[in-house]
Amino acid sequence: EDQVTQSPEALRLQEGESSSLNCSYTVSGLRGLFWYRQDPGKGPEFLFTLYSAGEEKEKERLKATLTKKESFLHITAPKPEDSATYLCAVQARYGNKLVFGAGTILRVKS
Amino acid sequence: DGGITQSPKYLFRKEGQNVTLSCEQNLNHDAMYWYRQDPGQGLRLIYYSQIVNDFQKGDIAEGYSVSREKKESFPLTVTSAQKNPTAFYLCASSSWGTGRSFNQPQHFGDGTRLSIL
């Protein structure tokens, strides 16, 4: 069964304090791994797609990396506006369904 | 602006009542999806549709029904058979294709929060 586990469940950072979020997965053939950001009371907002091990994507203070078993979302010098829940999802080789992790709640204090 | 519109934002259901959640998209996407989000859990797939007049059950379809009469619209009905309907419901859409285009990301609406009266 395809599974996604995100850690930590919650993370508190001071503004400027860099850190990483983890997404571990087991899937029967990875077609793609997706990162989303979700603000309270809103729908998830797409950030990145990663397709194969070794791939990296960057957007402002965020950088996503992928290995054969996990993905990391690195946050460099975060600001309070980066506070949100970050969701990871995988798409298996067959079908178009996504399997989501429970998310990491990030709080950045100024 | 292209996007996905869900309505209403908040909905209350009485005992024994069916309620319908609306989802409309103007992204010209073929595929549409319904997810349920509960605190501390990942999004769980209820139903999805690849083309008009066709849809498939997801992982938690019991107590829900859908229709896809138009490409732009994918309403979800929460029936009285769903005994624990309180949740945040999210609609999404994406392109649907083969090969590399299977990797197209799903784009989400801003959800409907359903509660029991």
mmCIF file of C-alpha atoms in Angstrom:
data_model
loop_
_atom_site.group_PDB
_atom_site.id
_atom_site.type_symbol
_atom_site.label_atom_id
_atom_site.label_comp_id
_atom_site.label_asym_id
_atom_site.label_seq_id
_atom_site.Cartn_x
_atom_site.Cartn_y
_atom_site.Cartn_z
ATOM 1 C CA GLU A 1 0.000 0.000 0.000
ATOM 2 C CA ASP A 2 1.280 3.470 -0.912
ATOM 3 C CA GLN A 3 2.110 5.556 2.169
ATOM 4 C CA VAL A 4 3.444 9.019 2.966
ATOM 5 C CA THR A 5 4.788 10.061 6.387
ATOM 6 C CA GLN A 6 5.713 13.659 7.151
ATOM 7 C CA SER A 7 7.879 14.840 10.040
ATOM 8 C CA PRO A 8 7.905 16.690 12.272
ATOM 9 C CA GLU A 9 4.168 17.172 12.855
ATOM 10 C CA ALA A 10 4.848 20.757 13.948
ATOM 11 C CA LEU A 11 7.883 23.030 13.796
ATOM 12 C CA ARG A 12 8.479 26.412 15.415
ATOM 13 C CA LEU A 13 11.275 28.579 14.046
ATOM 14 C CA GLN A 14 12.594 32.039 14.736
ATOM 15 C CA GLU A 15 12.700 34.338 11.760
ATOM 16 C CA GLY A 16 15.919 33.627 9.866
ATOM 17 C CA GLU A 17 16.406 30.165 11.423
ATOM 18 C CA SER A 18 16.759 27.703 8.514
ATOM 19 C CA SER A 19 15.430 24.149 8.772
ATOM 20 C CA SER A 20 14.062 21.178 6.780
ATOM 21 C CA LEU A 21 10.797 19.279 6.601
ATOM 22 C CA ASN A 22 10.814 15.564 5.790
ATOM 23 C CA CYS A 23 8.498 13.470 3.613
ATOM 24 C CA SER A 24 9.139 9.705 3.636
ATOM 25 C CA TYR A 25 7.249 7.574 1.158
ATOM 26 C CA THR A 26 6.653 4.037 -0.008
ATOM 27 C CA VAL A 27 5.007 3.728 -3.403
ATOM 28 C CA SER A 28 4.768 1.112 -6.124
ATOM 29 C CA GLY A 29 6.730 3.039 -8.707
ATOM 30 C CA LEU A 30 6.953 6.803 -8.238
ATOM 31 C CA ARG A 31 5.479 8.880 -11.022
ATOM 32 C CA GLY A 32 5.785 12.186 -9.156
ATOM 33 C CA LEU A 33 6.109 13.757 -5.702
ATOM 34 C CA PHE A 34 4.258 17.004 -5.002
ATOM 35 C CA TRP A 35 4.678 19.683 -2.340
ATOM 36 C CA TYR A 36 1.812 21.991 -1.396
ATOM 37 C CA ARG A 37 1.390 24.867 1.039
ATOM 38 C CA GLN A 38 -1.933 25.254 2.891
ATOM 39 C CA ASP A 39 -2.997 28.329 4.851
ATOM 40 C CA PRO A 40 -5.710 28.000 7.550
ATOM 41 C CA GLY A 41 -9.207 27.728 6.029
ATOM 42 C CA LYS A 42 -7.829 27.612 2.482
ATOM 43 C CA GLY A 43 -7.152 24.962 -0.127
ATOM 44 C CA PRO A 44 -3.613 23.661 -0.777
ATOM 45 C CA GLU A 45 -1.468 25.772 -3.085
ATOM 46 C CA PHE A 46 0.875 23.904 -5.440
ATOM 47 C CA LEU A 47 4.611 24.480 -4.889
ATOM 48 C CA PHE A 48 6.720 21.814 -6.644
ATOM 49 C CA THR A 49 6.705 18.547 -8.556
ATOM 50 C CA LEU A 50 9.727 16.232 -8.363
ATOM 51 C CA TYR A 51 9.995 13.295 -10.735
ATOM 52 C CA SER A 52 13.198 11.380 -10.035
ATOM 53 C CA ALA A 53 15.873 10.886 -7.375
ATOM 54 C CA GLY A 54 18.480 13.625 -7.378
ATOM 55 C CA GLU A 55 16.128 16.278 -8.693
ATOM 56 C CA GLU A 56 15.909 19.674 -6.948
ATOM 57 C CA LYS A 57 13.484 22.592 -7.358
ATOM 58 C CA GLU A 58 13.700 26.077 -5.822
ATOM 59 C CA LYS A 59 11.265 28.908 -5.261
ATOM 60 C CA GLU A 60 12.255 31.942 -3.193
ATOM 61 C CA ARG A 61 13.245 30.619 0.261
ATOM 62 C CA LEU A 62 12.094 27.053 -0.468
ATOM 63 C CA LYS A 63 14.100 24.217 -1.995
ATOM 64 C CA ALA A 64 12.743 20.703 -2.511
ATOM 65 C CA THR A 65 14.949 17.651 -2.996
ATOM 66 C CA LEU A 66 14.163 14.008 -3.738
ATOM 67 C CA THR A 67 15.805 10.647 -3.007
ATOM 68 C CA LYS A 68 14.458 7.148 -3.649
ATOM 69 C CA LYS A 69 12.820 7.034 -0.214
ATOM 70 C CA GLU A 70 12.191 10.615 0.888
ATOM 71 C CA SER A 71 11.920 14.259 0.000
ATOM 72 C CA PHE A 72 13.058 17.292 1.936
ATOM 73 C CA LEU A 73 11.670 20.804 1.868
ATOM 74 C CA HIS A 74 14.458 23.134 2.950
ATOM 75 C CA ILE A 75 13.457 26.569 4.215
ATOM 76 C CA THR A 76 16.256 29.134 4.199
ATOM 77 C CA ALA A 77 16.001 32.229 6.414
ATOM 78 C CA PRO A 78 12.239 31.890 6.887
ATOM 79 C CA LYS A 79 9.919 34.833 7.429
ATOM 80 C CA PRO A 80 6.630 34.918 9.393
ATOM 81 C CA GLU A 81 4.702 34.791 6.088
ATOM 82 C CA ASP A 82 6.134 31.309 5.489
ATOM 83 C CA SER A 83 3.957 30.054 8.366
ATOM 84 C CA ALA A 84 1.550 27.437 6.966
ATOM 85 C CA THR A 85 0.955 23.703 6.770
ATOM 86 C CA TYR A 86 3.166 22.021 4.178
ATOM 87 C CA LEU A 87 1.734 18.918 2.517
ATOM 88 C CA CYS A 88 3.559 16.207 0.593
ATOM 89 C CA ALA A 89 1.832 13.826 -1.838
ATOM 90 C CA VAL A 90 2.970 11.013 -4.120
ATOM 91 C CA GLN A 91 1.542 9.731 -7.356
ATOM 92 C CA ALA A 92 2.094 6.074 -8.128
ATOM 93 C CA ARG A 93 3.007 4.700 -11.532
ATOM 94 C CA TYR A 94 -0.532 3.523 -12.239
ATOM 95 C CA GLY A 95 -3.477 5.902 -12.066
ATOM 96 C CA ASN A 96 -3.717 9.605 -11.364
ATOM 97 C CA LYS A 97 -4.465 9.379 -7.657
ATOM 98 C CA LEU A 98 -2.437 11.241 -5.063
ATOM 99 C CA VAL A 99 -1.620 9.872 -1.604
ATOM 100 C CA PHE A 100 -1.112 12.676 0.920
ATOM 101 C CA GLY A 101 0.829 12.886 4.141
ATOM 102 C CA ALA A 102 -0.735 14.507 7.215
ATOM 103 C CA GLY A 103 1.397 17.624 6.810
ATOM 104 C CA THR A 104 3.870 19.669 8.863
ATOM 105 C CA ILE A 105 2.579 22.805 10.600
ATOM 106 C CA LEU A 106 5.266 25.479 10.398
ATOM 107 C CA ARG A 107 5.211 28.588 12.622
ATOM 108 C CA VAL A 108 7.826 31.294 12.109
ATOM 109 C CA LYS A 109 8.052 33.937 14.829
ATOM 110 C CA SER A 110 9.564 37.363 14.359
ATOM 111 C CA ASP B 1 -8.552 34.596 -13.558
ATOM 112 C CA GLY B 2 -8.771 30.827 -13.954
ATOM 113 C CA GLY B 3 -9.483 28.813 -10.880
ATOM 114 C CA ILE B 4 -11.732 26.519 -8.880
ATOM 115 C CA THR B 5 -14.750 27.862 -7.014
ATOM 116 C CA GLN B 6 -16.312 25.936 -4.165
ATOM 117 C CA SER B 7 -19.557 26.932 -2.496
ATOM 118 C CA PRO B 8 -20.797 27.434 0.080
ATOM 119 C CA LYS B 9 -17.817 28.157 2.336
ATOM 120 C CA TYR B 10 -19.723 26.876 5.398
ATOM 121 C CA LEU B 11 -22.582 24.358 5.438
ATOM 122 C CA PHE B 12 -24.644 22.829 8.215
ATOM 123 C CA ARG B 13 -26.450 19.507 7.929
ATOM 124 C CA LYS B 14 -29.423 18.351 9.944
ATOM 125 C CA GLU B 15 -30.016 14.722 10.906
ATOM 126 C CA GLY B 16 -31.250 12.649 7.948
ATOM 127 C CA GLN B 17 -30.593 15.417 5.436
ATOM 128 C CA ASN B 18 -28.675 15.227 2.158
ATOM 129 C CA VAL B 19 -26.543 18.250 1.294
ATOM 130 C CA THR B 20 -24.764 19.153 -1.951
ATOM 131 C CA LEU B 21 -21.415 20.896 -2.240
ATOM 132 C CA SER B 22 -20.694 22.806 -5.422
ATOM 133 C CA CYS B 23 -17.407 22.791 -7.370
ATOM 134 C CA GLU B 24 -16.863 24.731 -10.612
ATOM 135 C CA GLN B 25 -13.605 25.136 -12.552
ATOM 136 C CA ASN B 26 -12.662 27.314 -15.535
ATOM 137 C CA LEU B 27 -9.198 25.845 -16.072
ATOM 138 C CA ASN B 28 -10.392 23.575 -18.900
ATOM 139 C CA HIS B 29 -9.164 20.576 -16.913
ATOM 140 C CA ASP B 30 -10.445 17.118 -17.790
ATOM 141 C CA ALA B 31 -10.083 15.549 -14.336
ATOM 142 C CA MET B 32 -11.787 16.609 -11.120
ATOM 143 C CA TYR B 33 -11.510 15.242 -7.592
ATOM 144 C CA TRP B 34 -13.153 15.439 -4.172
ATOM 145 C CA TYR B 35 -11.142 15.067 -0.973
ATOM 146 C CA ARG B 36 -12.012 15.077 2.684
ATOM 147 C CA GLN B 37 -9.609 16.648 5.212
ATOM 148 C CA ASP B 38 -9.804 15.851 8.934
ATOM 149 C CA PRO B 39 -7.494 17.315 11.611
ATOM 150 C CA GLY B 40 -4.190 15.446 11.836
ATOM 151 C CA GLN B 41 -4.897 13.333 8.758
ATOM 152 C CA GLY B 42 -3.874 13.579 5.156
ATOM 153 C CA LEU B 43 -6.367 14.404 2.443
ATOM 154 C CA ARG B 44 -8.453 11.333 1.569
ATOM 155 C CA LEU B 45 -9.929 10.807 -1.895
ATOM 156 C CA ILE B 46 -13.724 10.459 -2.063
ATOM 157 C CA TYR B 47 -14.473 10.388 -5.812
ATOM 158 C CA TYR B 48 -12.750 11.417 -9.003
ATOM 159 C CA SER B 49 -13.766 11.910 -12.616
ATOM 160 C CA GLN B 50 -11.577 11.765 -15.703
ATOM 161 C CA ILE B 51 -14.192 12.787 -18.262
ATOM 162 C CA VAL B 52 -17.790 13.957 -18.464
ATOM 163 C CA ASN B 53 -20.398 11.351 -17.508
ATOM 164 C CA ASP B 54 -17.811 9.095 -15.886
ATOM 165 C CA PHE B 55 -16.485 8.900 -12.325
ATOM 166 C CA GLN B 56 -14.768 6.419 -10.000
ATOM 167 C CA LYS B 57 -14.874 5.766 -6.282
ATOM 168 C CA GLY B 58 -11.914 6.811 -4.224
ATOM 169 C CA ASP B 59 -10.822 5.420 -0.886
ATOM 170 C CA ILE B 60 -13.788 6.647 1.209
ATOM 171 C CA ALA B 61 -16.805 6.831 -1.158
ATOM 172 C CA GLU B 62 -19.409 5.318 1.182
ATOM 173 C CA GLY B 63 -22.127 7.835 2.064
ATOM 174 C CA TYR B 64 -21.238 10.184 -0.812
ATOM 175 C CA SER B 65 -22.413 10.570 -4.402
ATOM 176 C CA VAL B 66 -21.280 12.674 -7.363
ATOM 177 C CA SER B 67 -22.262 13.587 -10.912
ATOM 178 C CA ARG B 68 -20.289 14.960 -13.860
ATOM 179 C CA GLU B 69 -22.729 16.300 -16.432
ATOM 180 C CA LYS B 70 -20.497 19.175 -17.525
ATOM 181 C CA LYS B 71 -16.715 19.448 -17.830
ATOM 182 C CA GLU B 72 -16.696 22.494 -15.569
ATOM 183 C CA SER B 73 -18.795 21.099 -12.722
ATOM 184 C CA PHE B 74 -18.428 18.219 -10.241
ATOM 185 C CA PRO B 75 -20.942 18.494 -7.357
ATOM 186 C CA LEU B 76 -20.646 16.259 -4.298
ATOM 187 C CA THR B 77 -23.687 15.107 -2.311
ATOM 188 C CA VAL B 78 -23.182 14.076 1.295
ATOM 189 C CA THR B 79 -26.021 11.687 2.014
ATOM 190 C CA SER B 80 -27.674 10.784 5.306
ATOM 191 C CA ALA B 81 -25.805 7.465 5.094
ATOM 192 C CA GLN B 82 -22.559 9.314 5.903
ATOM 193 C CA LYS B 83 -22.627 9.124 9.701
ATOM 194 C CA ASN B 84 -19.590 11.325 10.362
ATOM 195 C CA PRO B 85 -19.760 14.097 7.767
ATOM 196 C CA THR B 86 -18.105 16.866 9.793
ATOM 197 C CA ALA B 87 -14.942 17.747 7.852
ATOM 198 C CA PHE B 88 -13.305 20.178 5.445
ATOM 199 C CA TYR B 89 -14.124 19.199 1.832
ATOM 200 C CA LEU B 90 -11.745 20.105 -0.970
ATOM 201 C CA CYS B 91 -12.333 19.962 -4.710
ATOM 202 C CA ALA B 92 -9.417 19.791 -7.142
ATOM 203 C CA SER B 93 -8.836 19.574 -10.873
ATOM 204 C CA SER B 94 -5.974 18.653 -13.173
ATOM 205 C CA SER B 95 -5.117 17.816 -16.743
ATOM 206 C CA TRP B 96 -5.465 14.130 -17.530
ATOM 207 C CA GLY B 97 -3.174 12.446 -19.969
ATOM 208 C CA THR B 98 -0.668 9.723 -20.570
ATOM 209 C CA GLY B 99 3.036 9.430 -20.005
ATOM 210 C CA ARG B 100 4.710 12.511 -18.593
ATOM 211 C CA SER B 101 1.474 14.499 -18.547
ATOM 212 C CA PHE B 102 0.212 12.192 -15.830
ATOM 213 C CA ASN B 103 2.414 14.233 -13.516
ATOM 214 C CA GLN B 104 0.351 17.381 -13.852
ATOM 215 C CA PRO B 105 -0.360 18.867 -10.402
ATOM 216 C CA GLN B 106 -3.842 19.072 -8.989
ATOM 217 C CA HIS B 107 -5.134 22.571 -8.256
ATOM 218 C CA PHE B 108 -7.488 23.085 -5.342
ATOM 219 C CA GLY B 109 -10.438 25.270 -4.427
ATOM 220 C CA ASP B 110 -10.733 26.940 -1.019
ATOM 221 C CA GLY B 111 -12.958 24.271 0.475
ATOM 222 C CA THR B 112 -16.331 23.876 2.157
ATOM 223 C CA ARG B 113 -16.503 23.276 5.899
ATOM 224 C CA LEU B 114 -19.433 20.985 6.744
ATOM 225 C CA SER B 115 -20.778 20.674 10.275
ATOM 226 C CA ILE B 116 -23.646 18.824 11.933
ATOM 227 C CA LEU B 117 -26.498 20.819 13.520
#
